[in-house]
Structure formats: C-alpha cells, structure tokens
PDB file of C-alpha atoms in Angstrom:
ATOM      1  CA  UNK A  18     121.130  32.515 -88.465  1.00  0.00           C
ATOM      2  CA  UNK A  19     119.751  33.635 -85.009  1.00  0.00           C
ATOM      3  CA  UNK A  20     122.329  31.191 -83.522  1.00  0.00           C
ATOM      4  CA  UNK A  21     125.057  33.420 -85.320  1.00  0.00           C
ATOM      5  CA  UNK A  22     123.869  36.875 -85.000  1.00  0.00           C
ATOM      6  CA  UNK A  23     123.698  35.880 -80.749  1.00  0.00           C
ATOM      7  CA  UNK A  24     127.512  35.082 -80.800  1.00  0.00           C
ATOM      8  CA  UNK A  25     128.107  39.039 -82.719  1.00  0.00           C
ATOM      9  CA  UNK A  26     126.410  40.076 -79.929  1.00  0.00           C
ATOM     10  CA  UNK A  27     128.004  38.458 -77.123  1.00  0.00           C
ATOM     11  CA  UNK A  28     131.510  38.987 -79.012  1.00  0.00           C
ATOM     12  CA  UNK A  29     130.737  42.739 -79.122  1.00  0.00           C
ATOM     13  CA  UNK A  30     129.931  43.132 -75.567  1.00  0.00           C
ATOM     14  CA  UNK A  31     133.032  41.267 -74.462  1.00  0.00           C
ATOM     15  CA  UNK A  32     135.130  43.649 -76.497  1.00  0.00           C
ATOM     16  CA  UNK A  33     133.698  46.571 -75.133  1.00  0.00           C
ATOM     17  CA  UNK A  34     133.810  45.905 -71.756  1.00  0.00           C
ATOM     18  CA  UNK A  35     137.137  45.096 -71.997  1.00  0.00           C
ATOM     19  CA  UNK A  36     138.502  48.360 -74.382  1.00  0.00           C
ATOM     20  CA  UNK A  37     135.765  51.012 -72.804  1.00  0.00           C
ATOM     21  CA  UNK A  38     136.312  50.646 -69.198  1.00  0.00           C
ATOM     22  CA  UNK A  39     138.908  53.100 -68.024  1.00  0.00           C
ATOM     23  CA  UNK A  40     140.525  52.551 -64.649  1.00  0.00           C
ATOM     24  CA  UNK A  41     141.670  56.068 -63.215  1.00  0.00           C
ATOM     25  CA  UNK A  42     144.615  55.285 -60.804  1.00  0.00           C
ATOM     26  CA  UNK A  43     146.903  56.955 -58.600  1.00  0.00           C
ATOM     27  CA  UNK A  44     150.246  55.935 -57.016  1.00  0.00           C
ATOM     28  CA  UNK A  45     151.954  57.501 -54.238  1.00  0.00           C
ATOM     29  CA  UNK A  46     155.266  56.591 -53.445  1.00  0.00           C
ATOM     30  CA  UNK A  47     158.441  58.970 -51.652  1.00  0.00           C
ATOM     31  CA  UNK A  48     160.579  56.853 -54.141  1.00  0.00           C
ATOM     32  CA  UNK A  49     160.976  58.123 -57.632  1.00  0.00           C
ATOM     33  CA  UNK A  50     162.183  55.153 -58.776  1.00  0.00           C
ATOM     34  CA  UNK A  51     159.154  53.015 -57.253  1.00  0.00           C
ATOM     35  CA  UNK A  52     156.675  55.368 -58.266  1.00  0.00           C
ATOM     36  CA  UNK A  53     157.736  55.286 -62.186  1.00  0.00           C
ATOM     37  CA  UNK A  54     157.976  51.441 -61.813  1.00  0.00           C
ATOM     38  CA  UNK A  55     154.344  51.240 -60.603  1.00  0.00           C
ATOM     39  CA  UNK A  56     153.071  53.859 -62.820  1.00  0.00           C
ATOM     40  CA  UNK A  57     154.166  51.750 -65.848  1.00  0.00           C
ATOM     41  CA  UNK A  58     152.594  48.268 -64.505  1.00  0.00           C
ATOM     42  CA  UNK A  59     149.661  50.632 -63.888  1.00  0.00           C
ATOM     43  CA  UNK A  60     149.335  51.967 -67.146  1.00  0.00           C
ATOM     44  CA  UNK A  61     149.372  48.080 -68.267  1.00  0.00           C
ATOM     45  CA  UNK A  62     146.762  46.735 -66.495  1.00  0.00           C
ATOM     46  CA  UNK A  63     143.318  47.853 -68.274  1.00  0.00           C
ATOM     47  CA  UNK A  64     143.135  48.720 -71.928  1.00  0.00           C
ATOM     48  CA  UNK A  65     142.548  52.263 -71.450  1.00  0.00           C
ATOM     49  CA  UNK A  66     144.360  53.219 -68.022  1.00  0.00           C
ATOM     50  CA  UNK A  67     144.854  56.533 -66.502  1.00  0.00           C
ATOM     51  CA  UNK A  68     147.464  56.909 -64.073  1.00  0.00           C
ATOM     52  CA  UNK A  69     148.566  59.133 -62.017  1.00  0.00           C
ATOM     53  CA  UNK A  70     151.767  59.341 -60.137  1.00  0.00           C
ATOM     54  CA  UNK A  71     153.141  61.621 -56.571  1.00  0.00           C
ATOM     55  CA  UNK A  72     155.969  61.768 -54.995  1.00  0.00           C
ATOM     56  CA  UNK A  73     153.944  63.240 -51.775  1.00  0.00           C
ATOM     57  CA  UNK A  74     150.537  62.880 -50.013  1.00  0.00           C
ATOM     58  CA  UNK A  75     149.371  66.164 -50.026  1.00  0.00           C
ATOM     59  CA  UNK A  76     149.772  66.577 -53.803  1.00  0.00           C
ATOM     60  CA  UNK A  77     147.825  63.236 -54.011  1.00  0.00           C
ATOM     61  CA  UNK A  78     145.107  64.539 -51.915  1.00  0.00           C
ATOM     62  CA  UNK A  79     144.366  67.536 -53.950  1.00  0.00           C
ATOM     63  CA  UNK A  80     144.109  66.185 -57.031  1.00  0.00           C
ATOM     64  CA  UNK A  81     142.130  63.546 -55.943  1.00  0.00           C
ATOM     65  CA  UNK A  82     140.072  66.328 -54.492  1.00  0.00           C
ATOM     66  CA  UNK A  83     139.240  67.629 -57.899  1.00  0.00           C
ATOM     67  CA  UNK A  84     139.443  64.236 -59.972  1.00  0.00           C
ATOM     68  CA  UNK A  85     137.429  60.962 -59.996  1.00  0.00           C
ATOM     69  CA  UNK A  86     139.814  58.402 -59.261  1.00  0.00           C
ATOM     70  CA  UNK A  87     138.905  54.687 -58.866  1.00  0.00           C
ATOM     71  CA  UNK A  88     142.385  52.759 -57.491  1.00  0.00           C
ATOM     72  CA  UNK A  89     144.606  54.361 -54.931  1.00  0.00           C
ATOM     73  CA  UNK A  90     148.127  52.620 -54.730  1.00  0.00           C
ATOM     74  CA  UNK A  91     150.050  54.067 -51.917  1.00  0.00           C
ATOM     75  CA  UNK A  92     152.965  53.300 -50.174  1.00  0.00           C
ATOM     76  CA  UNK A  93     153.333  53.212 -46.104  1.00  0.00           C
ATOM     77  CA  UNK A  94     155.866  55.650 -45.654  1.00  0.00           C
ATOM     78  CA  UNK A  95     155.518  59.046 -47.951  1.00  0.00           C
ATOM     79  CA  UNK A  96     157.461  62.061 -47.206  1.00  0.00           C
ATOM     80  CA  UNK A  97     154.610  64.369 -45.844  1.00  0.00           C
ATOM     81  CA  UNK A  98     152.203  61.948 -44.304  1.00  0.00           C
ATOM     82  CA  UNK A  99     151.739  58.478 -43.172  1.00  0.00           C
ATOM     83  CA  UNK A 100     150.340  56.216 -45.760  1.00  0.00           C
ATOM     84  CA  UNK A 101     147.666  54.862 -43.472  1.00  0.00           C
ATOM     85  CA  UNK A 102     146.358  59.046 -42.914  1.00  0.00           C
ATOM     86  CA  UNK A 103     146.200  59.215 -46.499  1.00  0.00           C
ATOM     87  CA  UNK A 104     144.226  56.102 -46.871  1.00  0.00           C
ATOM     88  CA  UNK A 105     142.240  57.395 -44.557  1.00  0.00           C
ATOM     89  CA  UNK A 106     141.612  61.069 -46.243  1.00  0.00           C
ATOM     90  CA  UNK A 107     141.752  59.193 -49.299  1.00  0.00           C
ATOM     91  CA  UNK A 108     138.661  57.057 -48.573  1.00  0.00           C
ATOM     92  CA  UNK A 109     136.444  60.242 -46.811  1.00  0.00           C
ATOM     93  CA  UNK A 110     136.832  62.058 -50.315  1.00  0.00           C
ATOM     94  CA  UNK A 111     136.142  58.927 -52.492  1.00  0.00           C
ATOM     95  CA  UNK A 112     134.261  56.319 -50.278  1.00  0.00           C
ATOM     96  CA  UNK A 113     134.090  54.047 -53.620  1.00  0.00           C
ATOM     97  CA  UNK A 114     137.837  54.034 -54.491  1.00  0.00           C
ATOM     98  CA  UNK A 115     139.572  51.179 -54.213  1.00  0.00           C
ATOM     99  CA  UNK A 116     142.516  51.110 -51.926  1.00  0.00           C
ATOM    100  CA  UNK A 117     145.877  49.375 -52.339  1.00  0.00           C
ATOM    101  CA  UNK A 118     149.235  48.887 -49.827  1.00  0.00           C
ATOM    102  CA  UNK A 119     152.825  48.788 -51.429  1.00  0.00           C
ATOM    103  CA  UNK A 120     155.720  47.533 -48.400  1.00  0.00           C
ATOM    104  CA  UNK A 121     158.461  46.069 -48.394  1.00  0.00           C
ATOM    105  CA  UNK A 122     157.842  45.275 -44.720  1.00  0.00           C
ATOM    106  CA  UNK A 123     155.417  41.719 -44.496  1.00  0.00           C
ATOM    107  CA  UNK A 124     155.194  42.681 -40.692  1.00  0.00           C
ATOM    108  CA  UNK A 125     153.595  45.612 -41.333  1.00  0.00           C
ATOM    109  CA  UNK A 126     151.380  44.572 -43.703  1.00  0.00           C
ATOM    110  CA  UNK A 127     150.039  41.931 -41.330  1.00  0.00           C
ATOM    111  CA  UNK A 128     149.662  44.073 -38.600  1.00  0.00           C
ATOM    112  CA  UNK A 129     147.837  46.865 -40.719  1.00  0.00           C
ATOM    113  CA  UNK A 130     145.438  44.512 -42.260  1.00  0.00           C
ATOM    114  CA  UNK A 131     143.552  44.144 -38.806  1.00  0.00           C
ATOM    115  CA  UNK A 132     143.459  48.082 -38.511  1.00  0.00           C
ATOM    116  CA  UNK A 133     142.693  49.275 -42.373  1.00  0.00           C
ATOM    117  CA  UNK A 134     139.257  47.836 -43.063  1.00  0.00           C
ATOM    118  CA  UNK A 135     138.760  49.817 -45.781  1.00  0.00           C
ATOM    119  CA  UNK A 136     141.971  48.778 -47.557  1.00  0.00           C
ATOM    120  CA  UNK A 137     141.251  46.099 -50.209  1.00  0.00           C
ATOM    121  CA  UNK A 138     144.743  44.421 -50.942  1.00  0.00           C
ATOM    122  CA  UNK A 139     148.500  44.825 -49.592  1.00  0.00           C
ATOM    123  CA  UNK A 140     151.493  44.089 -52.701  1.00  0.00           C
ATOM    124  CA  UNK A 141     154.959  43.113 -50.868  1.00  0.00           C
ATOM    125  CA  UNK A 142     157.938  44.741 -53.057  1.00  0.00           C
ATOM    126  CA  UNK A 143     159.195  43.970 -55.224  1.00  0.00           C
ATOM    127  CA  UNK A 144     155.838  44.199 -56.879  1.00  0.00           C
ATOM    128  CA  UNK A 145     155.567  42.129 -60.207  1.00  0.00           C
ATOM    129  CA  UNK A 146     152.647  43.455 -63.138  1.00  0.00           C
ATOM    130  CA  UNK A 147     150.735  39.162 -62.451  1.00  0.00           C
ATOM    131  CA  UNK A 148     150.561  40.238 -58.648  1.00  0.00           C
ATOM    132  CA  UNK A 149     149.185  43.960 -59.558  1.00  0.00           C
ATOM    133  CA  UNK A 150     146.783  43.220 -62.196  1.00  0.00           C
ATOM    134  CA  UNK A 151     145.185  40.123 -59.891  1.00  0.00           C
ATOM    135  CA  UNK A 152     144.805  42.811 -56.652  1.00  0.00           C
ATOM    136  CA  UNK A 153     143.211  45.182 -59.163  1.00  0.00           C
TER     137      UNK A 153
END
C-alpha cells in the first residue's frame, strides 16, 4: 500500500511541475510576420506560457521594466536599437532572464557568441518549435 501511495505522490509532483510553471517570455522582432510566428511557437512551449510580443526595443524595454519576465527572444536587427544594446539593457534590468538570438545570418551568430556572454542560445531562421523548445 505504501509502495502505491509513493507512486500518487511522485505522479502528482510530475504533473505539477509540468502544468504550474509559467514561463513569461518576450520576443522582439522589426518583422511582423517573424514576431507572430515566434509568439505562437512561444506560446507552445510550456503548459502555461505568457508571451509577449514588440515590434521595437524601446517598447520591449519598458515593459520589461515594469514586468517579471524570464526568456528574452530578440532578434539582431530591430528598428530602434541594436539587438545586442537591448540584450544588454535587457540583462541590467533582469540579471536572471534568460537570453535568446534569432538571425538569419550564421556569421553573425558566430562572431557574437564570443562577445555576448550573457546570451544563453542563438536560433538560425527559419526557426522550427523542436529547435525553440530545446534552447528554452
């Protein structure tokens, strides 16, 4: 019986982990149609996802500013900043968030690897949801 009531147990910490957790996420990408393509494998990768999507760097900053946000996906080149300043800004307001590179240059995501040490993954577009959910 003990045997039994030990399997509940684990069983009902699995499934909590894996429904409770909430990842809060935001994308930045200058392309609309990029940015509504990574907000939907986003919103697919935990079981309760929050996701957040800008078109701009500045608009990404400020709400970050005011929300908790635990994933960063940002692209290289947005309209108002460079991707790597935002990283950067991005990190000094949330030292914990995770931080992740979307290019469709590989060149440039070798090169920036050496220089972002506080970047955690790069994703070469096209992006597929396998490739996203294993960087986050």
């Amino acid at each position: 019986m003990l045997d039994i009531w030990w399997t509940l147990v684990v069983i009902v910490n699995i499934y909590y982990i894996g429904v409770v957790v909430a990842m809060r996420m935001i994308c930045v990408d200058s392309d609309e149609q990029c940015l509504q393509s990574t907000l939907c494998m986003c919103r697919r990768v935990s079981a309760r996802p929050t996701a957040k999507g800008f078109l701009t760097a500045n608009q990404a900053l400020a709400w970050a500013a005011e929300h908790a946000v635990d994933i960063a996906v940002l692209e290289f080149d947005v309209s108002d900043m460079d991707g790597v300043d935002l990283a950067r800004k991005l990190r000094k307001l949330r030292p914990e968030m995770v931080i992740l590179f979307l290019t469709s240059q590989k060149e440039r995501a070798i090169d920036a690897w050496a220089l972002l040490p506080h970047v955690q993954g790069f994703l070469l577009k096209p992006i597929s949801q396998e490739r996203l959910g294993a960087e986050i």
